[in-house]
mmCIF file of C-alpha atoms and ligand atoms in Angstrom:
data_model
loop_
_atom_site.group_PDB
_atom_site.id
_atom_site.type_symbol
_atom_site.label_atom_id
_atom_site.label_comp_id
_atom_site.label_asym_id
_atom_site.label_seq_id
_atom_site.Cartn_x
_atom_site.Cartn_y
_atom_site.Cartn_z
ATOM 1 C CA MET R 1 10.248 26.715 -19.886
ATOM 2 C CA SER R 2 7.402 24.256 -20.398
ATOM 3 C CA SER R 3 7.146 21.470 -17.820
ATOM 4 C CA PRO R 4 8.202 17.930 -18.762
ATOM 5 C CA PRO R 5 5.098 15.883 -19.565
ATOM 6 C CA TYR R 6 6.074 12.684 -17.726
ATOM 7 C CA ALA R 7 7.336 11.452 -14.333
ATOM 8 C CA ALA R 8 9.387 8.268 -14.773
ATOM 9 C CA ILE R 9 9.849 5.737 -11.985
ATOM 10 C CA ARG R 10 13.656 5.640 -11.646
ATOM 11 C CA GLY R 11 14.279 3.631 -8.498
ATOM 12 C CA TRP R 12 12.492 1.418 -6.031
ATOM 13 C CA GLY R 13 13.079 0.166 -2.503
ATOM 14 C CA MET R 14 11.341 -1.743 0.262
ATOM 15 C CA ALA R 15 11.764 -2.647 3.918
ATOM 16 C CA VAL R 16 9.985 -4.999 6.286
ATOM 17 C CA PRO R 17 10.493 -5.658 9.998
ATOM 18 C CA ARG R 18 12.785 -8.498 11.072
ATOM 19 C CA ARG R 19 10.182 -10.571 12.911
ATOM 20 C CA VAL R 20 8.023 -13.014 10.956
ATOM 21 C CA VAL R 21 4.791 -14.222 12.546
ATOM 22 C CA THR R 22 3.377 -17.380 10.977
ATOM 23 C CA ASN R 23 -0.245 -18.478 10.963
ATOM 24 C CA ALA R 24 0.727 -21.349 13.246
ATOM 25 C CA GLU R 25 2.069 -18.868 15.787
ATOM 26 C CA LEU R 26 -1.224 -16.915 15.724
ATOM 27 C CA ALA R 27 -3.180 -20.145 16.069
ATOM 28 C CA ARG R 28 -1.386 -20.776 19.350
ATOM 29 C CA GLN R 29 -2.648 -17.428 20.706
ATOM 30 C CA ILE R 30 -6.195 -17.046 19.352
ATOM 31 C CA ASP R 31 -9.019 -19.261 18.101
ATOM 32 C CA THR R 32 -7.930 -19.620 14.459
ATOM 33 C CA SER R 33 -5.984 -22.028 12.254
ATOM 34 C CA ASP R 34 -3.431 -21.973 9.474
ATOM 35 C CA GLU R 35 -6.024 -23.681 7.278
ATOM 36 C CA TRP R 36 -8.702 -21.003 7.913
ATOM 37 C CA ILE R 37 -6.337 -18.100 7.297
ATOM 38 C CA ARG R 38 -4.811 -19.569 4.130
ATOM 39 C CA SER R 39 -8.086 -20.697 2.600
ATOM 40 C CA ARG R 40 -9.960 -17.430 3.381
ATOM 41 C CA THR R 41 -7.132 -14.976 2.632
ATOM 42 C CA GLY R 42 -4.090 -16.634 1.017
ATOM 43 C CA ILE R 43 -1.857 -15.316 3.806
ATOM 44 C CA SER R 44 0.777 -17.623 5.348
ATOM 45 C CA GLN R 45 2.863 -15.170 7.357
ATOM 46 C CA ARG R 46 3.439 -11.475 7.997
ATOM 47 C CA HIS R 47 6.258 -9.243 9.273
ATOM 48 C CA VAL R 48 5.505 -7.490 12.554
ATOM 49 C CA ALA R 49 7.432 -4.424 13.716
ATOM 50 C CA GLY R 50 9.338 -4.376 16.971
ATOM 51 C CA PRO R 51 9.562 -1.252 19.170
ATOM 52 C CA ASP R 52 12.579 0.076 17.223
ATOM 53 C CA GLU R 53 10.885 -0.424 13.826
ATOM 54 C CA PHE R 54 8.371 2.416 13.778
ATOM 55 C CA THR R 55 7.033 3.938 10.574
ATOM 56 C CA SER R 56 9.842 6.417 9.830
ATOM 57 C CA VAL R 57 12.455 3.688 10.352
ATOM 58 C CA LEU R 58 10.906 1.419 7.720
ATOM 59 C CA ALA R 59 10.163 4.406 5.449
ATOM 60 C CA THR R 60 13.763 5.634 5.670
ATOM 61 C CA ALA R 61 15.172 2.205 4.772
ATOM 62 C CA ALA R 62 12.867 1.838 1.754
ATOM 63 C CA GLY R 63 13.533 5.432 0.662
ATOM 64 C CA ARG R 64 17.310 5.009 0.945
ATOM 65 C CA GLU R 65 17.256 1.929 -1.293
ATOM 66 C CA ALA R 66 15.066 3.659 -3.881
ATOM 67 C CA LEU R 67 17.390 6.687 -4.006
ATOM 68 C CA GLU R 68 20.476 4.487 -4.334
ATOM 69 C CA ARG R 69 18.901 2.466 -7.131
ATOM 70 C CA ALA R 70 17.840 5.643 -8.950
ATOM 71 C CA GLY R 71 21.352 7.064 -8.600
ATOM 72 C CA VAL R 72 20.081 10.571 -7.942
ATOM 73 C CA ALA R 73 21.993 13.101 -5.868
ATOM 74 C CA LYS R 74 20.470 13.818 -2.468
ATOM 75 C CA THR R 75 20.525 17.525 -3.243
ATOM 76 C CA ALA R 76 18.338 16.886 -6.305
ATOM 77 C CA VAL R 77 15.340 15.578 -4.328
ATOM 78 C CA ASP R 78 12.859 18.438 -3.993
ATOM 79 C CA THR R 79 9.828 16.611 -2.501
ATOM 80 C CA VAL R 80 9.256 13.761 -0.041
ATOM 81 C CA ILE R 81 5.795 12.270 0.319
ATOM 82 C CA VAL R 82 5.089 9.600 2.930
ATOM 83 C CA ALA R 83 1.752 7.867 2.442
ATOM 84 C CA THR R 84 0.745 6.441 5.803
ATOM 85 C CA CYS R 85 -2.161 6.064 8.186
ATOM 86 C CA THR R 86 0.175 5.071 11.028
ATOM 87 C CA PRO R 87 2.508 8.065 11.382
ATOM 88 C CA ASP R 88 5.270 8.122 14.020
ATOM 89 C CA ARG R 89 3.300 10.793 15.895
ATOM 90 C CA PRO R 90 0.116 12.812 15.288
ATOM 91 C CA PHE R 91 2.391 15.770 14.623
ATOM 92 C CA PRO R 92 4.746 16.641 12.920
ATOM 93 C CA ALA R 93 4.665 14.729 9.630
ATOM 94 C CA THR R 94 6.632 11.490 9.371
ATOM 95 C CA ALA R 95 7.862 12.752 5.978
ATOM 96 C CA SER R 96 9.891 15.466 7.720
ATOM 97 C CA THR R 97 11.602 12.850 9.910
ATOM 98 C CA VAL R 98 12.410 10.801 6.806
ATOM 99 C CA GLN R 99 13.725 13.884 4.996
ATOM 100 C CA HIS R 100 16.099 14.480 7.918
ATOM 101 C CA ASN R 101 17.101 10.813 8.205
ATOM 102 C CA LEU R 102 17.988 10.655 4.521
ATOM 103 C CA GLY R 103 19.734 14.039 4.448
ATOM 104 C CA LEU R 104 17.671 15.699 1.719
ATOM 105 C CA PRO R 105 18.358 19.408 2.327
ATOM 106 C CA ASN R 106 16.345 20.785 -0.588
ATOM 107 C CA ALA R 107 13.137 18.783 -0.152
ATOM 108 C CA GLY R 108 9.712 19.810 1.056
ATOM 109 C CA ALA R 109 7.995 16.993 2.941
ATOM 110 C CA PHE R 110 4.434 16.027 3.748
ATOM 111 C CA ASP R 111 2.319 13.015 4.713
ATOM 112 C CA LEU R 112 -0.646 11.735 2.754
ATOM 113 C CA ALA R 113 -3.390 9.656 4.360
ATOM 114 C CA ALA R 114 -5.505 7.365 2.185
ATOM 115 C CA ALA R 115 -5.185 4.057 4.066
ATOM 116 C CA CYS R 116 -4.404 1.129 1.754
ATOM 117 C CA SER R 117 -4.825 3.350 -1.325
ATOM 118 C CA GLY R 118 -2.007 5.618 -0.099
ATOM 119 C CA PHE R 119 0.634 4.613 -2.633
ATOM 120 C CA VAL R 120 -1.688 4.929 -5.615
ATOM 121 C CA TYR R 121 -2.900 8.299 -4.302
ATOM 122 C CA GLY R 122 0.728 9.359 -3.785
ATOM 123 C CA LEU R 123 1.753 8.260 -7.259
ATOM 124 C CA SER R 124 -1.120 10.287 -8.758
ATOM 125 C CA VAL R 125 -0.313 13.375 -6.691
ATOM 126 C CA GLY R 126 3.463 13.015 -7.172
ATOM 127 C CA THR R 127 3.056 12.684 -10.920
ATOM 128 C CA GLY R 128 0.869 15.783 -10.900
ATOM 129 C CA LEU R 129 3.571 17.742 -9.054
ATOM 130 C CA VAL R 130 6.201 16.665 -11.570
ATOM 131 C CA LYS R 131 3.974 17.323 -14.576
ATOM 132 C CA SER R 132 3.121 20.798 -13.289
ATOM 133 C CA GLY R 133 6.810 21.626 -13.021
ATOM 134 C CA MET R 134 6.602 22.033 -9.238
ATOM 135 C CA SER R 135 8.852 19.023 -8.643
ATOM 136 C CA ARG R 136 11.615 17.436 -10.728
ATOM 137 C CA THR R 137 12.834 14.653 -8.420
ATOM 138 C CA LEU R 138 10.366 13.292 -5.911
ATOM 139 C CA LEU R 139 10.678 10.504 -3.351
ATOM 140 C CA LEU R 140 7.380 8.730 -2.717
ATOM 141 C CA ILE R 141 7.291 6.316 0.208
ATOM 142 C CA ALA R 142 4.310 4.330 1.445
ATOM 143 C CA ALA R 143 4.843 2.967 4.927
ATOM 144 C CA ASP R 144 2.569 1.543 7.569
ATOM 145 C CA VAL R 145 3.004 -0.197 10.889
ATOM 146 C CA PHE R 146 -0.601 -1.271 10.720
ATOM 147 C CA THR R 147 -0.152 -3.848 13.472
ATOM 148 C CA HIS R 148 0.040 -0.850 15.836
ATOM 149 C CA LEU R 149 -3.725 -0.516 15.257
ATOM 150 C CA ILE R 150 -4.456 -4.212 15.682
ATOM 151 C CA ASP R 151 -6.181 -5.880 18.587
ATOM 152 C CA TRP R 152 -4.274 -9.165 18.812
ATOM 153 C CA GLN R 153 -7.290 -10.689 20.551
ATOM 154 C CA ASP R 154 -9.588 -9.966 17.562
ATOM 155 C CA ARG R 155 -9.327 -12.856 15.107
ATOM 156 C CA ASN R 156 -11.456 -10.967 12.557
ATOM 157 C CA THR R 157 -8.626 -8.503 11.923
ATOM 158 C CA CYS R 158 -5.336 -9.576 13.476
ATOM 159 C CA VAL R 159 -4.644 -12.388 11.008
ATOM 160 C CA LEU R 160 -4.874 -10.053 8.000
ATOM 161 C CA PHE R 161 -2.227 -7.388 8.464
ATOM 162 C CA GLY R 162 1.543 -6.955 8.445
ATOM 163 C CA ASP R 163 4.009 -4.056 8.490
ATOM 164 C CA GLY R 164 6.304 -2.661 5.808
ATOM 165 C CA ALA R 165 7.372 0.157 3.508
ATOM 166 C CA GLY R 166 7.897 0.601 -0.227
ATOM 167 C CA ALA R 167 9.319 3.558 -2.139
ATOM 168 C CA VAL R 168 9.880 4.907 -5.638
ATOM 169 C CA VAL R 169 11.748 7.871 -7.067
ATOM 170 C CA LEU R 170 9.902 9.920 -9.665
ATOM 171 C CA GLN R 171 11.889 12.041 -12.055
ATOM 172 C CA ALA R 172 10.815 14.501 -14.721
ATOM 173 C CA THR R 173 11.355 13.264 -18.248
ATOM 174 C CA THR R 174 10.227 14.044 -21.766
ATOM 175 C CA GLN R 175 10.044 10.279 -22.488
ATOM 176 C CA PRO R 176 6.543 8.739 -22.296
ATOM 177 C CA GLN R 177 7.195 6.869 -19.013
ATOM 178 C CA GLY R 178 5.684 6.655 -15.557
ATOM 179 C CA VAL R 179 1.996 7.272 -14.930
ATOM 180 C CA LEU R 180 0.112 7.576 -18.232
ATOM 181 C CA ALA R 181 -3.324 7.855 -16.613
ATOM 182 C CA SER R 182 -4.665 7.674 -13.078
ATOM 183 C CA ASN R 183 -7.719 8.303 -10.961
ATOM 184 C CA ILE R 184 -8.476 8.426 -7.259
ATOM 185 C CA GLY R 185 -11.835 8.073 -5.533
ATOM 186 C CA SER R 186 -13.455 8.220 -2.125
ATOM 187 C CA TRP R 187 -16.805 7.328 -0.555
ATOM 188 C CA GLY R 188 -16.763 8.883 2.903
ATOM 189 C CA GLU R 189 -20.172 7.482 3.701
ATOM 190 C CA GLY R 190 -18.387 4.160 4.119
ATOM 191 C CA GLU R 191 -16.063 5.511 6.830
ATOM 192 C CA THR R 192 -17.420 3.156 9.476
ATOM 193 C CA MET R 193 -16.910 0.010 7.403
ATOM 194 C CA MET R 194 -13.353 0.016 8.604
ATOM 195 C CA ALA R 195 -11.968 2.493 11.118
ATOM 196 C CA VAL R 196 -10.175 3.296 14.341
ATOM 197 C CA ASP R 197 -12.661 5.487 16.180
ATOM 198 C CA VAL R 198 -10.710 6.477 19.261
ATOM 199 C CA GLY R 199 -7.519 8.506 19.616
ATOM 200 C CA GLY R 200 -8.207 11.451 17.306
ATOM 201 C CA THR R 201 -9.902 14.820 17.840
ATOM 202 C CA ARG R 202 -13.430 13.449 17.418
ATOM 203 C CA GLN R 203 -13.100 10.934 20.209
ATOM 204 C CA PRO R 204 -9.933 11.397 22.265
ATOM 205 C CA ALA R 205 -8.698 8.349 24.138
ATOM 206 C CA THR R 206 -9.960 8.020 27.701
ATOM 207 C CA PRO R 207 -9.150 5.251 30.197
ATOM 208 C CA ALA R 208 -12.708 3.898 29.778
ATOM 209 C CA LEU R 209 -12.454 3.756 25.975
ATOM 210 C CA LEU R 210 -9.020 2.150 26.130
ATOM 211 C CA GLU R 211 -10.435 -0.398 28.549
ATOM 212 C CA GLN R 212 -13.046 -1.231 25.856
ATOM 213 C CA ARG R 213 -10.163 -1.661 23.332
ATOM 214 C CA ARG R 214 -11.667 1.065 21.130
ATOM 215 C CA GLN R 215 -8.222 2.307 20.026
ATOM 216 C CA TYR R 216 -7.994 -0.621 17.620
ATOM 217 C CA VAL R 217 -9.249 -1.151 14.089
ATOM 218 C CA TYR R 218 -12.628 -2.750 13.424
ATOM 219 C CA MET R 219 -13.859 -3.883 10.073
ATOM 220 C CA HIS R 220 -16.945 -5.217 8.321
ATOM 221 C CA GLY R 221 -15.033 -7.713 6.221
ATOM 222 C CA ARG R 222 -17.754 -8.950 3.889
ATOM 223 C CA GLU R 223 -18.941 -5.445 2.983
ATOM 224 C CA ILE R 224 -15.377 -4.243 2.420
ATOM 225 C CA PHE R 225 -14.787 -7.265 0.202
ATOM 226 C CA LYS R 226 -17.633 -6.310 -2.156
ATOM 227 C CA HIS R 227 -16.703 -2.625 -2.293
ATOM 228 C CA ALA R 228 -13.041 -3.527 -2.870
ATOM 229 C CA VAL R 229 -13.791 -5.642 -5.931
ATOM 230 C CA ARG R 230 -16.131 -3.079 -7.445
ATOM 231 C CA GLY R 231 -13.932 -0.068 -6.597
ATOM 232 C CA MET R 232 -10.740 -1.576 -7.983
ATOM 233 C CA CYS R 233 -12.373 -2.906 -11.163
ATOM 234 C CA GLU R 234 -14.182 0.329 -12.050
ATOM 235 C CA SER R 235 -11.190 2.542 -11.360
ATOM 236 C CA ALA R 236 -8.812 0.175 -13.183
ATOM 237 C CA GLU R 237 -11.003 0.099 -16.275
ATOM 238 C CA ARG R 238 -11.263 3.880 -16.265
ATOM 239 C CA ALA R 239 -7.487 4.362 -15.928
ATOM 240 C CA VAL R 240 -6.806 1.965 -18.802
ATOM 241 C CA ALA R 241 -9.382 3.705 -21.020
ATOM 242 C CA ASP R 242 -8.006 7.153 -20.080
ATOM 243 C CA ALA R 243 -4.546 5.968 -21.155
ATOM 244 C CA GLY R 244 -6.053 5.157 -24.563
ATOM 245 C CA LEU R 245 -5.410 1.451 -24.048
ATOM 246 C CA ASN R 246 -7.330 -1.722 -23.473
ATOM 247 C CA LEU R 247 -6.676 -4.324 -20.783
ATOM 248 C CA ALA R 248 -4.991 -6.674 -23.278
ATOM 249 C CA ALA R 249 -2.056 -4.235 -23.453
ATOM 250 C CA ILE R 250 -1.341 -4.520 -19.712
ATOM 251 C CA LYS R 251 1.607 -6.827 -19.012
ATOM 252 C CA LEU R 252 1.142 -7.013 -15.254
ATOM 253 C CA VAL R 253 -1.470 -5.949 -12.731
ATOM 254 C CA VAL R 254 -0.102 -5.101 -9.286
ATOM 255 C CA PRO R 255 -3.129 -4.921 -7.000
ATOM 256 C CA HIS R 256 -3.447 -4.076 -3.325
ATOM 257 C CA GLN R 257 -2.520 -7.230 -1.444
ATOM 258 C CA ALA R 258 -5.407 -7.616 1.008
ATOM 259 C CA ASN R 259 -6.854 -11.019 0.218
ATOM 260 C CA LEU R 260 -6.189 -13.534 -2.572
ATOM 261 C CA ARG R 261 -9.939 -14.016 -3.031
ATOM 262 C CA ILE R 262 -10.390 -10.288 -3.678
ATOM 263 C CA ILE R 263 -7.633 -10.413 -6.325
ATOM 264 C CA GLU R 264 -9.197 -13.508 -7.922
ATOM 265 C CA ALA R 265 -12.581 -11.757 -8.024
ATOM 266 C CA VAL R 266 -10.997 -8.692 -9.664
ATOM 267 C CA ALA R 267 -9.268 -10.905 -12.244
ATOM 268 C CA LYS R 268 -12.553 -12.642 -13.034
ATOM 269 C CA ARG R 269 -14.485 -9.398 -13.375
ATOM 270 C CA LEU R 270 -11.799 -7.862 -15.617
ATOM 271 C CA ALA R 271 -11.636 -11.148 -17.591
ATOM 272 C CA LEU R 272 -7.861 -11.343 -17.116
ATOM 273 C CA PRO R 273 -5.953 -14.540 -16.240
ATOM 274 C CA MET R 274 -4.482 -14.716 -12.718
ATOM 275 C CA GLU R 275 -1.002 -15.121 -14.270
ATOM 276 C CA ARG R 276 -1.140 -11.428 -15.100
ATOM 277 C CA PHE R 277 -1.598 -10.484 -11.430
ATOM 278 C CA PHE R 278 1.395 -10.180 -9.147
ATOM 279 C CA VAL R 279 0.673 -11.670 -5.726
ATOM 280 C CA ASN R 280 2.970 -11.756 -2.700
ATOM 281 C CA LEU R 281 0.445 -11.394 0.139
ATOM 282 C CA ASP R 282 1.207 -14.961 1.241
ATOM 283 C CA ARG R 283 4.470 -13.691 2.789
ATOM 284 C CA TYR R 284 3.513 -10.180 3.916
ATOM 285 C CA GLY R 285 -0.233 -10.077 4.571
ATOM 286 C CA ASN R 286 -1.934 -6.725 4.029
ATOM 287 C CA THR R 287 0.710 -4.059 4.628
ATOM 288 C CA SER R 288 -1.788 -1.232 4.025
ATOM 289 C CA ALA R 289 -0.288 1.612 1.933
ATOM 290 C CA ALA R 290 2.974 -0.335 1.520
ATOM 291 C CA SER R 291 1.372 -3.320 -0.185
ATOM 292 C CA VAL R 292 1.390 -2.033 -3.772
ATOM 293 C CA PRO R 293 4.989 -0.697 -3.769
ATOM 294 C CA ILE R 294 6.298 -3.835 -2.027
ATOM 295 C CA ALA R 295 4.608 -5.955 -4.703
ATOM 296 C CA LEU R 296 5.889 -3.630 -7.445
ATOM 297 C CA TYR R 297 9.391 -3.896 -5.988
ATOM 298 C CA GLU R 298 9.325 -7.692 -5.984
ATOM 299 C CA ALA R 299 7.838 -7.821 -9.481
ATOM 300 C CA ALA R 300 10.717 -5.651 -10.734
ATOM 301 C CA GLN R 301 13.413 -7.516 -8.801
ATOM 302 C CA GLN R 302 12.130 -10.880 -9.996
ATOM 303 C CA GLY R 303 12.391 -9.746 -13.626
ATOM 304 C CA HIS R 304 8.662 -9.485 -14.333
ATOM 305 C CA LEU R 305 9.057 -5.879 -15.502
ATOM 306 C CA VAL R 306 11.372 -4.469 -18.144
ATOM 307 C CA ALA R 307 11.554 -0.914 -19.454
ATOM 308 C CA GLY R 308 8.548 -0.138 -21.625
ATOM 309 C CA ASP R 309 6.172 -2.620 -19.989
ATOM 310 C CA LEU R 310 2.688 -1.387 -19.146
ATOM 311 C CA VAL R 311 1.707 -2.008 -15.508
ATOM 312 C CA LEU R 312 -1.658 -1.427 -13.875
ATOM 313 C CA LEU R 313 -1.657 -0.541 -10.170
ATOM 314 C CA THR R 314 -4.969 -0.663 -8.360
ATOM 315 C CA ALA R 315 -5.806 -0.289 -4.691
ATOM 316 C CA PHE R 316 -8.622 -0.012 -2.211
ATOM 317 C CA GLY R 317 -8.761 0.944 1.450
ATOM 318 C CA GLY R 318 -10.400 2.519 4.413
ATOM 319 C CA GLY R 319 -12.148 5.834 3.887
ATOM 320 C CA LEU R 320 -13.400 4.287 1.750
ATOM 321 C CA THR R 321 -10.759 5.122 -0.849
ATOM 322 C CA TRP R 322 -9.601 3.628 -4.129
ATOM 323 C CA GLY R 323 -7.458 4.458 -7.106
ATOM 324 C CA SER R 324 -5.612 3.096 -10.132
ATOM 325 C CA CYS R 325 -2.583 4.076 -12.195
ATOM 326 C CA VAL R 326 -1.450 2.860 -15.615
ATOM 327 C CA VAL R 327 2.348 3.023 -15.618
ATOM 328 C CA ARG R 328 4.883 2.632 -18.372
ATOM 329 C CA TRP R 329 7.795 1.107 -16.549
ATOM 330 C CA GLY R 330 11.017 3.143 -16.791
ATOM 331 C CA SER R 331 14.575 2.154 -16.095
ATOM 332 C CA ALA R 332 16.578 2.369 -12.897
ATOM 333 C CA LEU R 333 19.070 4.871 -14.248
ATOM 334 C CA PRO R 334 18.244 8.141 -15.983
ATOM 335 C CA GLN R 335 18.592 7.847 -19.741
HETATM 336 N N1 LIG B 401 -10.099 -17.704 12.236
HETATM 337 C C1 LIG B 401 -11.175 -18.498 12.286
HETATM 338 N N2 LIG B 401 -12.422 -18.079 12.090
HETATM 339 C C2 LIG B 401 -12.582 -16.772 11.817
HETATM 340 C C3 LIG B 401 -11.521 -15.886 11.747
HETATM 341 C C4 LIG B 401 -10.234 -16.390 11.968
HETATM 342 N N3 LIG B 401 -9.131 -15.623 11.924
HETATM 343 N N4 LIG B 401 -11.991 -14.666 11.436
HETATM 344 C C5 LIG B 401 -13.325 -14.782 11.322
HETATM 345 N N5 LIG B 401 -13.682 -16.054 11.562
HETATM 346 C C6 LIG B 401 -15.023 -16.617 11.556
HETATM 347 C C7 LIG B 401 -16.090 -15.585 11.777
HETATM 348 O O1 LIG B 401 -16.236 -15.346 13.157
HETATM 349 C C8 LIG B 401 -17.306 -16.242 11.173
HETATM 350 O O2 LIG B 401 -17.818 -17.142 12.097
HETATM 351 P P1 LIG B 401 -19.420 -17.243 12.309
HETATM 352 O O3 LIG B 401 -19.963 -17.639 10.960
HETATM 353 O O4 LIG B 401 -19.538 -18.270 13.353
HETATM 354 O O5 LIG B 401 -19.848 -15.865 12.731
HETATM 355 C C9 LIG B 401 -16.701 -17.081 10.029
HETATM 356 O O6 LIG B 401 -15.293 -17.160 10.279
HETATM 357 C C10 LIG B 401 -16.932 -16.501 8.643
HETATM 358 O O7 LIG B 401 -16.633 -15.136 8.666
HETATM 359 P P2 LIG B 401 -16.780 -14.288 7.357
HETATM 360 O O8 LIG B 401 -16.590 -12.850 7.725
HETATM 361 O O9 LIG B 401 -17.994 -14.653 6.628
HETATM 362 O O10 LIG B 401 -15.544 -14.809 6.507
HETATM 363 P P3 LIG B 401 -15.128 -14.371 5.055
HETATM 364 O O11 LIG B 401 -15.075 -15.555 4.199
HETATM 365 O O12 LIG B 401 -15.914 -13.176 4.577
HETATM 366 O O13 LIG B 401 -13.634 -13.868 5.277
HETATM 367 C C11 LIG B 401 -12.372 -11.866 5.562
HETATM 368 C C12 LIG B 401 -13.367 -12.831 6.186
HETATM 369 C C13 LIG B 401 -11.061 -12.615 5.316
HETATM 370 C C14 LIG B 401 -12.117 -10.729 6.557
HETATM 371 C C15 LIG B 401 -12.916 -11.318 4.233
HETATM 372 O O14 LIG B 401 -14.236 -10.867 4.409
HETATM 373 C C16 LIG B 401 -12.081 -10.199 3.683
HETATM 374 O O15 LIG B 401 -10.947 -10.391 3.296
HETATM 375 N N6 LIG B 401 -12.646 -8.978 3.591
HETATM 376 C C17 LIG B 401 -11.914 -7.834 3.115
HETATM 377 C C18 LIG B 401 -11.140 -7.258 4.251
HETATM 378 C C19 LIG B 401 -10.061 -6.333 3.777
HETATM 379 O O16 LIG B 401 -9.442 -6.556 2.778
HETATM 380 N N7 LIG B 401 -9.810 -5.312 4.585
HETATM 381 C C20 LIG B 401 -8.757 -4.427 4.326
HETATM 382 C C21 LIG B 401 -9.214 -3.309 3.450
HETATM 383 S S1 LIG B 401 -7.856 -2.415 2.925
HETATM 384 C C22 LIG B 401 -7.427 -1.266 4.121
HETATM 385 O O17 LIG B 401 -7.813 -0.127 4.076
HETATM 386 C C23 LIG B 401 -6.466 -1.648 5.198
#
């Protein structure tokens, strides 16, 4: 039997922690202001996980909603991918915990690490698995509790991030839906532009390093900014061309939600009006891998996407990594 040529997006879900932290609240703790954060980033608030809201908890909630919306039987799911750079534990994979939590007896499960590009990477890989015939019903979740890596005393980073999870169900179809073209990229030379250096096998945590707060993320914001704009634009243009389209055909761009100024710069460089970009970072901040699926979820729920629409997803993150997908939006229920 030949494999179905497409992987339609059948269902979507999201979850964020209960607690909202406003800019004003941060300004009471560190030397910053609501005005600085909003004018430099566009962020007004973010959701921050409590001790009972670790990565698999958020991932499970988002995955459950996506499965319910897709209306697929639990026994039909054959693959679970969790894109995350903040797993529950170094080992085993968070995806296995989620597979158990959701009761998916026939699914293989693995994690995928590509920082903020995780969902776009996962959508490319997941589509490849479906197209090859290896998977027919796949649950892709992107979930990060990025605030776990944040030094709340470092104003350069702590104002930017929030926690959350987003999920989609991919299902094999002969209809021309789902990812029509995609690409992923990496520039490992840029690994120290944004990283957590301590806590892995290269530099295990020691009391002295923890004392120096080296277990937290550091970032060269201005450099990342430039690479983000270039990386997202070049990969987006390539994905659109590979789909045999031009940018005018794209109904909505759903970019990684790191900074409104980055999105505005991407829009300018692609010569697209900002109205075609979906933005919700004002309420969530940068939720790392979860940012694109949370934005996609809200775009769909708010009626910005109907079956047949062409959507461009583009992301950028630590690694450095980037990627883009051109998606023909499917419907919630199998046709
Ligand atoms: N409040 C007040 N002042 C601040 C704050 C803050 N929260 N943070 C930095 N500043 C200060 C700096 O100390 C600096 O002061 P100085 O001039 O006295 O040294 C001043 O503001 C300007 O700093 P810049 O870095 O020039 O500010 P910029 O306009 O570049 O904005 C920002 C900084 C928001 C970090 C921006 O560079 C950016 O968004 N970069 C991209 C970061 C990003 O998206 N990272 C995520 C990548 S995706 C992933 O993988 C998770």
